[in-house]
Amino acid sequence: MSDLLDQSPLLALADRLIAAARRAGADAADAVAVRSISLSVEVREGKVEETERAEGDDMGLRVLVGRKQAVVSTNDLKGNGADELAERAVAMARVAPQDKYAGLADADLLAHEFSDLDLVDPALPDVGALEQHARAAEGAALAVTGVAKSGGASAAAGLGGMVLVTSHGFRGAYVGSRHSVSAMAIAGEGTGMERDYDFTSALHAADLEAAEKIGRSAGERAVKRLNPRKVETRRVPVIFDPRVAGSLVGHLASAINGASIARKTSFLKDRMGERLFRNGIRILDDPLRRRGLRSRPFDGEGVAGRTLAVIEDGVLKSWFLDSATARELSFATTGHASRGVSSSPSPAPTNLHLEAGSRAPSELIGDITDGFYVTDLIGMGTNLVTGDYSRGASGLWIENGELTFPVSEVTIAGHLNDMFASLEPANDLEFRYGTNAPTVRVEGLTVAGT
């Protein structure tokens, strides 16, 4: 385990790449290395269906010649491979078009101290332990009355890390573990079968929900979907289950991504400083949350992480920016550069969440005489240029404040401006995903059925 966590060899390789780039004629450069190690086991109907292990270290080099840049990547730097890679990158940069916003992050924004975010579980499970978790999840799903068969269950664990070295003095590395358990259950028979799933994911195995709970939840969700009805098209309040409520926060994140703002392809491009949500609504991004699924001590350009309120008291306060989009929009980077080995940095959120409200989910539902509780969304029908929203959905119908019969094959539609303005969060926020939200209520969406 200690060998897997030791990233000093990758740091040394990154140093070699930077030195090679400068020798080849680059004015500036950064080198990134990504380490990935994963082990997974999948079972179906009591038998191990697949066991998989994968690992690798990949390197990427970005070079700048003036305001021209190029990115190259490799997983083999034996012999004089660093010099050859750097020479190729510089040759590519010299014939690339000018980009007046390209460049490394401002030196005074770089991280110099790295917070202990408790990202690593020191004990990774073996194949036997993962198989046991997967079998426990599947067994619990099959034990639910009404479940006819298993759609499979899996357990996985691994490590992922990043090394970044720049020509203007940044040198950093971090690594994190990841554990997960998932299950899918199939209920009913013949043409009336329905399926559903559940999963849990955490950096530390101790933070996972029990495999039996995941399997039982998958089975119960599948049974609840049996004998669905269609409904007549109407406008009603819609409640989003926490499993899907985070998608609304995700749409906001995409719409306030600096790249979309700079390209003028977002319906929110002119809304900075304006009210988008109700009073009191806050949406925060926190790369420094201890044991957060997307936590990291620095971003893809070496900029120090910090908590950012993109929505404060309902008002849009910030875009997600890396250095290039920040320069283009005349702002400072927010420290949200994301980076792979074969691409230049681009903005992306980290641990993003909508803060909880004051009312319980039952209170949000209680005064609805006719409405829809969404548990699953289908398709990608959200136009972030116009803000138009239309997605396939399934869930439970609400009558007189109670969840009644299952509903499927409907479409919910509206406009994100109106949805954001009416959105009310419940008090049941849990941090289960990279983007999290409590149960939320949105007024006046069109549910299109028969």
Coordinates of C-alpha atoms in Angstrom, one line a residue:
M1 CA 0.0 0.0 0.0
S2 CA 2.8 2.4 0.9
D3 CA 4.3 1.9 -2.6
L4 CA 1.0 2.8 -4.2
L5 CA 0.8 6.0 -2.2
D6 CA 4.4 7.1 -2.9
Q7 CA 4.2 9.6 -5.8
S8 CA 7.8 10.7 -5.6
P9 CA 8.7 8.8 -8.8
L10 CA 5.9 10.6 -10.6
L11 CA 7.1 14.0 -9.3
A12 CA 10.5 13.2 -10.5
L13 CA 9.1 12.3 -14.0
A14 CA 7.2 15.6 -14.0
D15 CA 10.3 17.5 -13.1
R16 CA 12.1 15.8 -16.0
L17 CA 9.4 16.8 -18.4
I18 CA 9.5 20.5 -17.3
A19 CA 13.3 20.6 -17.7
A20 CA 13.0 18.9 -21.1
A21 CA 10.4 21.4 -22.2
R22 CA 12.5 24.4 -21.3
R23 CA 15.5 22.9 -23.1
A24 CA 13.3 22.4 -26.2
G25 CA 12.4 26.1 -26.2
A26 CA 9.2 26.4 -24.2
D27 CA 8.6 29.7 -22.5
A28 CA 6.5 28.0 -19.8
A29 CA 5.2 24.5 -19.2
D30 CA 3.3 22.3 -16.7
A31 CA 3.3 18.6 -16.3
V32 CA 0.6 16.5 -14.8
A33 CA 0.6 12.8 -13.9
V34 CA -2.6 10.8 -13.0
R35 CA -2.4 7.6 -11.1
S36 CA -5.4 5.2 -11.1
I37 CA -5.7 1.8 -9.5
S38 CA -9.1 -0.1 -9.3
L39 CA -10.4 -3.5 -8.3
S40 CA -14.0 -4.5 -8.8
V41 CA -16.2 -7.6 -8.4
E42 CA -19.7 -8.1 -9.9
V43 CA -22.1 -10.8 -9.0
R44 CA -25.4 -11.8 -10.6
E45 CA -27.8 -14.5 -9.4
G46 CA -25.3 -15.7 -6.8
K47 CA -22.4 -16.2 -9.1
V48 CA -19.3 -14.0 -9.7
E49 CA -19.8 -12.6 -13.2
E50 CA -16.7 -10.4 -13.5
T51 CA -13.6 -9.5 -11.5
E52 CA -11.5 -6.7 -12.9
R53 CA -8.3 -5.0 -11.8
A54 CA -6.7 -2.0 -13.6
E55 CA -3.9 0.3 -12.9
G56 CA -1.8 2.8 -14.7
D57 CA 0.2 6.0 -14.5
D58 CA -0.3 8.6 -17.3
M59 CA 1.7 11.8 -18.0
G60 CA 0.7 14.9 -19.8
L61 CA 2.8 18.0 -20.8
R62 CA 1.5 21.4 -21.7
V63 CA 3.9 23.8 -23.3
L64 CA 3.6 27.5 -24.1
V65 CA 5.6 29.3 -26.7
G66 CA 4.5 32.9 -26.3
R67 CA 0.7 32.7 -26.3
K68 CA 0.6 29.5 -28.3
Q69 CA 0.1 26.2 -26.5
A70 CA 0.1 22.5 -27.1
V71 CA -0.7 19.4 -25.0
V72 CA 0.8 15.9 -25.4
S73 CA 0.4 12.8 -23.2
T74 CA 2.1 9.4 -22.8
N75 CA 2.4 6.5 -20.4
D76 CA 6.0 5.6 -21.4
L77 CA 8.9 7.9 -20.5
K78 CA 11.7 5.4 -20.7
G79 CA 15.1 6.4 -21.9
N80 CA 15.0 9.8 -23.6
G81 CA 11.3 9.7 -23.8
A82 CA 10.9 13.0 -21.9
D83 CA 13.1 14.9 -24.4
E84 CA 11.2 13.4 -27.4
L85 CA 7.8 14.3 -25.9
A86 CA 8.9 17.8 -25.0
E87 CA 10.4 18.4 -28.5
R88 CA 7.1 17.2 -30.1
A89 CA 5.0 19.4 -27.9
V90 CA 7.1 22.5 -28.6
A91 CA 7.0 21.8 -32.3
M92 CA 3.2 21.6 -32.1
A93 CA 2.9 24.8 -30.1
R94 CA 4.9 26.8 -32.6
V95 CA 2.4 26.1 -35.3
A96 CA -0.7 26.4 -33.1
P97 CA -2.9 29.5 -33.3
Q98 CA -2.4 32.4 -30.9
D99 CA -4.5 32.3 -27.8
K100 CA -4.2 35.6 -25.9
Y101 CA -5.7 34.1 -22.8
A102 CA -3.5 31.0 -22.5
G103 CA -0.9 30.8 -19.8
L104 CA 0.0 29.4 -16.4
A105 CA -1.9 30.5 -13.3
D106 CA -0.7 33.7 -11.7
A107 CA 2.1 32.8 -9.3
D108 CA 0.6 34.6 -6.3
L109 CA -2.5 32.4 -6.4
L110 CA -0.6 29.1 -6.2
A111 CA -1.1 26.8 -3.2
H112 CA 2.0 26.7 -0.9
E113 CA 0.4 24.7 2.0
F114 CA -1.7 21.7 1.5
S115 CA -4.5 20.9 3.9
D116 CA -4.9 17.4 5.3
L117 CA -8.3 16.4 3.7
D118 CA -8.2 12.8 4.9
L119 CA -8.5 11.5 1.4
V120 CA -6.9 8.1 1.9
D121 CA -8.3 4.9 3.5
P122 CA -5.1 3.0 4.4
A123 CA -6.7 -0.4 4.0
L124 CA -8.0 -1.4 0.6
P125 CA -10.1 -4.6 0.5
D126 CA -9.1 -7.7 -1.4
V127 CA -11.2 -9.6 -4.0
G128 CA -12.8 -11.7 -1.3
A129 CA -14.0 -8.8 0.8
L130 CA -15.5 -7.1 -2.3
E131 CA -17.2 -10.3 -3.3
Q132 CA -18.7 -10.5 0.1
H133 CA -20.1 -7.0 -0.1
A134 CA -21.6 -7.6 -3.5
R135 CA -23.2 -10.8 -2.4
A136 CA -24.7 -9.1 0.6
A137 CA -26.2 -6.4 -1.5
E138 CA -27.7 -8.8 -4.0
G139 CA -29.0 -11.1 -1.2
A140 CA -30.8 -8.2 0.4
A141 CA -32.3 -7.1 -2.8
L142 CA -33.6 -10.6 -3.6
A143 CA -35.1 -10.9 -0.1
V144 CA -37.5 -8.0 -0.8
T145 CA -41.0 -9.2 -1.4
G146 CA -42.0 -8.7 -5.0
V147 CA -38.4 -8.8 -6.4
A148 CA -38.2 -11.4 -9.1
K149 CA -34.5 -11.4 -10.0
S150 CA -31.3 -9.6 -9.6
G151 CA -29.9 -7.1 -12.1
G152 CA -26.5 -7.6 -10.6
A153 CA -24.6 -6.2 -7.7
S154 CA -21.0 -4.9 -7.5
A155 CA -18.4 -3.7 -5.1
A156 CA -15.2 -1.8 -6.0
A157 CA -12.3 0.0 -4.5
G158 CA -9.3 1.9 -5.7
L159 CA -6.9 4.8 -5.6
G160 CA -6.6 7.8 -7.7
G161 CA -4.0 10.6 -7.5
M162 CA -2.6 13.6 -9.3
V163 CA 0.9 15.2 -9.5
L164 CA 1.4 18.7 -10.9
V165 CA 4.7 20.5 -11.6
T166 CA 4.9 23.9 -13.3
S167 CA 7.8 25.9 -14.7
H168 CA 7.1 28.8 -12.4
G169 CA 7.6 26.9 -9.2
F170 CA 4.6 24.9 -8.2
R171 CA 5.1 21.3 -7.2
G172 CA 2.3 19.3 -5.6
A173 CA 0.7 15.9 -5.3
Y174 CA -2.3 14.2 -3.7
V175 CA -3.9 10.8 -3.7
G176 CA -7.3 9.5 -2.6
S177 CA -9.1 6.2 -2.2
R178 CA -12.6 5.3 -3.4
H179 CA -15.0 2.6 -2.3
S180 CA -18.4 1.7 -3.7
V181 CA -21.2 -0.8 -3.5
S182 CA -24.2 -0.9 -5.9
A183 CA -27.2 -3.2 -6.6
M184 CA -29.9 -3.4 -9.2
A185 CA -33.2 -5.3 -8.6
I186 CA -35.9 -6.4 -11.0
A187 CA -39.5 -6.7 -9.8
G188 CA -42.6 -8.2 -11.4
E189 CA -42.9 -10.6 -14.2
G190 CA -43.4 -10.8 -18.0
T191 CA -44.0 -7.4 -19.7
G192 CA -44.8 -5.8 -16.3
M193 CA -41.2 -6.0 -15.0
E194 CA -39.6 -2.9 -13.5
R195 CA -36.1 -2.3 -12.3
D196 CA -34.3 0.2 -10.0
Y197 CA -31.0 0.5 -8.2
D198 CA -29.1 2.1 -5.4
F199 CA -25.5 2.7 -4.6
T200 CA -23.1 4.1 -2.0
S201 CA -19.7 5.7 -2.6
A202 CA -17.1 7.1 -0.2
L203 CA -13.4 7.7 0.1
H204 CA -13.2 5.6 3.3
A205 CA -14.9 2.2 3.6
A206 CA -16.2 3.1 7.0
D207 CA -18.3 5.9 5.5
L208 CA -20.1 3.5 3.1
E209 CA -23.7 2.6 3.8
A210 CA -24.2 -1.1 4.6
A211 CA -24.3 -3.3 1.6
E212 CA -27.5 -4.9 2.9
K213 CA -29.2 -1.4 3.1
I214 CA -28.2 -0.7 -0.5
G215 CA -29.6 -4.0 -1.8
R216 CA -32.8 -3.6 0.2
S217 CA -33.3 0.0 -1.0
A218 CA -32.8 -1.2 -4.7
G219 CA -35.4 -3.9 -4.2
E220 CA -37.9 -1.6 -2.5
R221 CA -37.5 1.0 -5.2
A222 CA -38.1 -1.6 -7.9
V223 CA -41.3 -2.9 -6.2
K224 CA -42.7 0.7 -5.9
R225 CA -42.5 1.1 -9.6
L226 CA -44.7 -1.9 -10.4
N227 CA -48.0 -1.3 -12.3
P228 CA -47.3 2.3 -13.3
R229 CA -49.9 4.5 -14.7
K230 CA -49.9 7.4 -17.2
V231 CA -51.4 10.7 -16.3
E232 CA -53.1 13.4 -18.4
T233 CA -51.0 16.4 -19.3
R234 CA -51.2 19.2 -16.7
R235 CA -49.2 21.8 -14.7
V236 CA -48.5 20.8 -11.2
P237 CA -46.0 21.2 -8.4
V238 CA -43.1 18.7 -8.8
I239 CA -41.0 17.2 -5.9
F240 CA -37.5 16.0 -6.8
D241 CA -36.2 13.1 -4.7
P242 CA -32.6 13.8 -3.4
R243 CA -31.3 11.2 -5.8
V244 CA -32.3 13.4 -8.8
A245 CA -32.5 16.9 -7.1
G246 CA -28.8 17.3 -7.5
S247 CA -29.3 17.4 -11.3
L248 CA -30.9 20.8 -11.0
V249 CA -27.8 22.1 -9.2
G250 CA -25.7 20.4 -11.9
H251 CA -27.6 22.4 -14.6
L252 CA -26.8 25.6 -12.8
A253 CA -23.1 24.6 -12.6
S254 CA -23.0 24.0 -16.3
A255 CA -24.7 27.3 -17.0
I256 CA -22.2 29.3 -14.9
N257 CA -19.2 27.5 -16.2
G258 CA -16.7 30.1 -17.3
A259 CA -16.2 28.4 -20.7
S260 CA -19.9 28.6 -21.5
I261 CA -20.0 32.2 -20.3
A262 CA -17.0 33.2 -22.4
R263 CA -18.5 31.5 -25.5
K264 CA -21.9 33.2 -24.7
T265 CA -23.6 29.8 -24.8
S266 CA -25.4 30.1 -21.5
F267 CA -28.8 31.5 -20.7
L268 CA -27.2 33.0 -17.6
K269 CA -24.4 34.9 -19.4
D270 CA -25.8 38.3 -18.4
R271 CA -27.2 37.5 -15.0
M272 CA -24.2 38.0 -12.7
G273 CA -25.3 39.8 -9.5
E274 CA -29.0 39.1 -10.2
R275 CA -31.5 37.1 -8.1
L276 CA -32.0 33.6 -9.5
F277 CA -33.4 31.8 -6.4
R278 CA -35.6 32.7 -3.4
N279 CA -34.2 34.6 -0.5
G280 CA -32.0 32.5 1.8
I281 CA -30.9 30.0 -0.9
R282 CA -27.2 29.2 -0.9
I283 CA -25.3 26.9 -3.2
L284 CA -21.7 26.2 -2.2
D285 CA -18.7 24.6 -3.8
D286 CA -16.1 23.3 -1.3
P287 CA -12.9 21.5 -2.6
L288 CA -11.6 21.4 1.0
R289 CA -14.3 19.3 2.6
R290 CA -12.7 16.5 4.6
R291 CA -13.4 13.1 2.9
G292 CA -15.3 14.8 0.1
L293 CA -15.7 12.8 -3.0
R294 CA -14.2 15.6 -5.2
S295 CA -11.9 17.1 -2.6
R296 CA -8.4 18.2 -3.5
P297 CA -5.9 20.6 -2.0
F298 CA -5.2 22.5 -5.3
D299 CA -6.8 22.7 -8.7
G300 CA -5.5 21.6 -12.1
E301 CA -3.2 24.7 -12.3
G302 CA -1.9 24.6 -8.7
V303 CA -4.3 27.3 -7.4
A304 CA -5.2 26.9 -3.8
G305 CA -8.7 25.6 -3.1
R306 CA -11.3 27.6 -1.2
T307 CA -15.0 27.5 -0.4
L308 CA -17.0 29.4 -2.9
A309 CA -20.7 30.5 -2.6
V310 CA -21.9 30.7 -6.2
I311 CA -25.4 31.5 -5.0
E312 CA -25.7 33.7 -1.9
D313 CA -29.1 34.6 -0.5
G314 CA -30.6 33.6 -3.9
V315 CA -28.2 35.9 -5.9
L316 CA -25.6 34.7 -8.5
K317 CA -22.2 35.7 -7.1
S318 CA -19.6 33.9 -9.2
W319 CA -18.8 31.8 -12.3
F320 CA -16.6 28.7 -12.1
L321 CA -13.3 29.9 -13.6
D322 CA -9.9 28.7 -14.5
S323 CA -7.1 31.1 -15.4
A324 CA -7.8 31.3 -19.1
T325 CA -11.6 31.9 -18.8
A326 CA -10.9 34.3 -15.9
R327 CA -8.6 36.4 -18.1
E328 CA -11.1 36.4 -20.9
L329 CA -13.9 37.5 -18.6
S330 CA -11.7 40.0 -16.7
F331 CA -12.0 38.2 -13.4
A332 CA -9.6 36.2 -11.2
T333 CA -9.6 32.4 -11.3
T334 CA -11.8 30.8 -8.7
G335 CA -9.5 27.8 -8.4
H336 CA -11.7 25.5 -10.4
A337 CA -9.4 24.3 -13.2
S338 CA -9.8 20.7 -14.0
R339 CA -7.2 18.8 -15.9
G340 CA -6.6 15.6 -17.6
V341 CA -3.3 14.4 -19.1
S342 CA -4.4 15.1 -22.7
S343 CA -6.2 18.4 -22.4
S344 CA -5.5 21.9 -21.2
P345 CA -7.3 23.1 -18.0
S346 CA -11.0 23.9 -18.1
P347 CA -13.4 25.0 -15.3
A348 CA -15.4 22.4 -13.3
P349 CA -17.0 22.3 -9.9
T350 CA -15.8 20.1 -7.0
N351 CA -18.0 19.3 -4.0
L352 CA -21.1 21.2 -4.9
H353 CA -24.3 21.4 -2.8
L354 CA -27.5 23.2 -2.3
E355 CA -27.9 24.0 1.4
A356 CA -30.9 22.5 3.3
G357 CA -34.1 24.4 3.9
S358 CA -36.2 24.5 7.0
R359 CA -39.2 22.3 6.1
A360 CA -39.3 18.5 6.1
P361 CA -40.0 16.7 2.8
S362 CA -43.4 15.7 4.2
E363 CA -44.2 19.4 4.7
L364 CA -43.2 20.2 1.1
I365 CA -45.6 17.4 -0.1
G366 CA -48.3 17.9 2.5
D367 CA -50.3 20.8 0.8
I368 CA -50.1 19.4 -2.7
T369 CA -53.5 18.2 -3.9
D370 CA -52.2 17.1 -7.3
G371 CA -48.5 16.7 -8.1
F372 CA -45.6 14.5 -9.1
Y373 CA -42.8 13.1 -7.0
V374 CA -39.8 12.4 -9.3
T375 CA -37.5 9.5 -8.5
D376 CA -35.8 8.9 -11.8
L377 CA -34.9 11.2 -14.8
I378 CA -34.2 10.0 -18.4
G379 CA -32.4 11.7 -21.2
M380 CA -30.5 14.9 -21.6
G381 CA -33.3 17.3 -22.7
T382 CA -31.9 20.5 -21.1
N383 CA -30.9 23.4 -23.4
L384 CA -28.4 25.5 -21.5
V385 CA -28.3 28.1 -24.3
T386 CA -32.0 28.9 -23.9
G387 CA -32.7 27.5 -20.4
D388 CA -35.5 25.2 -21.7
Y389 CA -35.9 22.1 -19.6
S390 CA -37.6 18.9 -20.8
R391 CA -36.8 15.4 -19.5
G392 CA -38.4 12.0 -19.3
A393 CA -39.3 11.0 -15.8
S394 CA -40.8 8.4 -13.5
G395 CA -41.9 8.4 -9.9
L396 CA -45.0 8.6 -7.7
W397 CA -48.1 10.7 -8.1
I398 CA -49.1 12.9 -5.2
E399 CA -52.8 13.2 -4.2
N400 CA -53.9 15.3 -1.2
G401 CA -50.4 15.3 0.3
E402 CA -49.8 11.6 0.0
L403 CA -47.7 9.5 -2.4
T404 CA -50.1 7.2 -4.2
F405 CA -49.5 5.3 -7.4
P406 CA -46.4 4.9 -9.6
V407 CA -46.1 6.9 -12.8
S408 CA -43.8 6.3 -15.8
E409 CA -43.4 7.4 -19.4
V410 CA -44.1 11.1 -18.7
T411 CA -42.1 14.2 -19.5
I412 CA -41.6 17.1 -17.2
A413 CA -41.0 20.5 -18.8
G414 CA -40.4 24.1 -17.9
H415 CA -37.8 26.8 -18.0
L416 CA -34.8 26.8 -15.7
N417 CA -35.2 30.5 -14.8
D418 CA -38.7 29.8 -13.5
M419 CA -37.6 26.5 -11.8
F420 CA -34.8 28.2 -10.0
A421 CA -37.0 31.1 -8.9
S422 CA -39.6 28.8 -7.3
L423 CA -37.3 26.1 -6.0
E424 CA -37.6 25.3 -2.2
P425 CA -35.2 22.9 -0.5
A426 CA -36.2 20.5 2.3
N427 CA -34.2 19.9 5.4
D428 CA -32.9 16.4 4.5
L429 CA -29.5 17.2 2.8
E430 CA -27.0 14.3 2.9
F431 CA -23.6 14.3 1.3
R432 CA -23.7 11.1 -0.9
Y433 CA -22.6 12.3 -4.3
G434 CA -20.2 14.8 -5.9
T435 CA -23.2 17.2 -6.3
N436 CA -25.7 17.1 -3.5
A437 CA -29.2 18.5 -2.8
P438 CA -32.0 17.8 -0.4
T439 CA -35.5 17.0 -1.6
V440 CA -36.7 20.1 -3.5
R441 CA -40.0 21.4 -4.6
V442 CA -40.5 23.3 -7.9
E443 CA -43.8 25.0 -8.8
G444 CA -45.8 24.8 -12.0
L445 CA -44.0 22.3 -14.2
T446 CA -45.8 20.7 -17.1
V447 CA -46.1 17.0 -16.7
A448 CA -46.8 15.6 -20.2
G449 CA -48.5 12.3 -20.3
T450 CA -51.5 11.0 -22.3

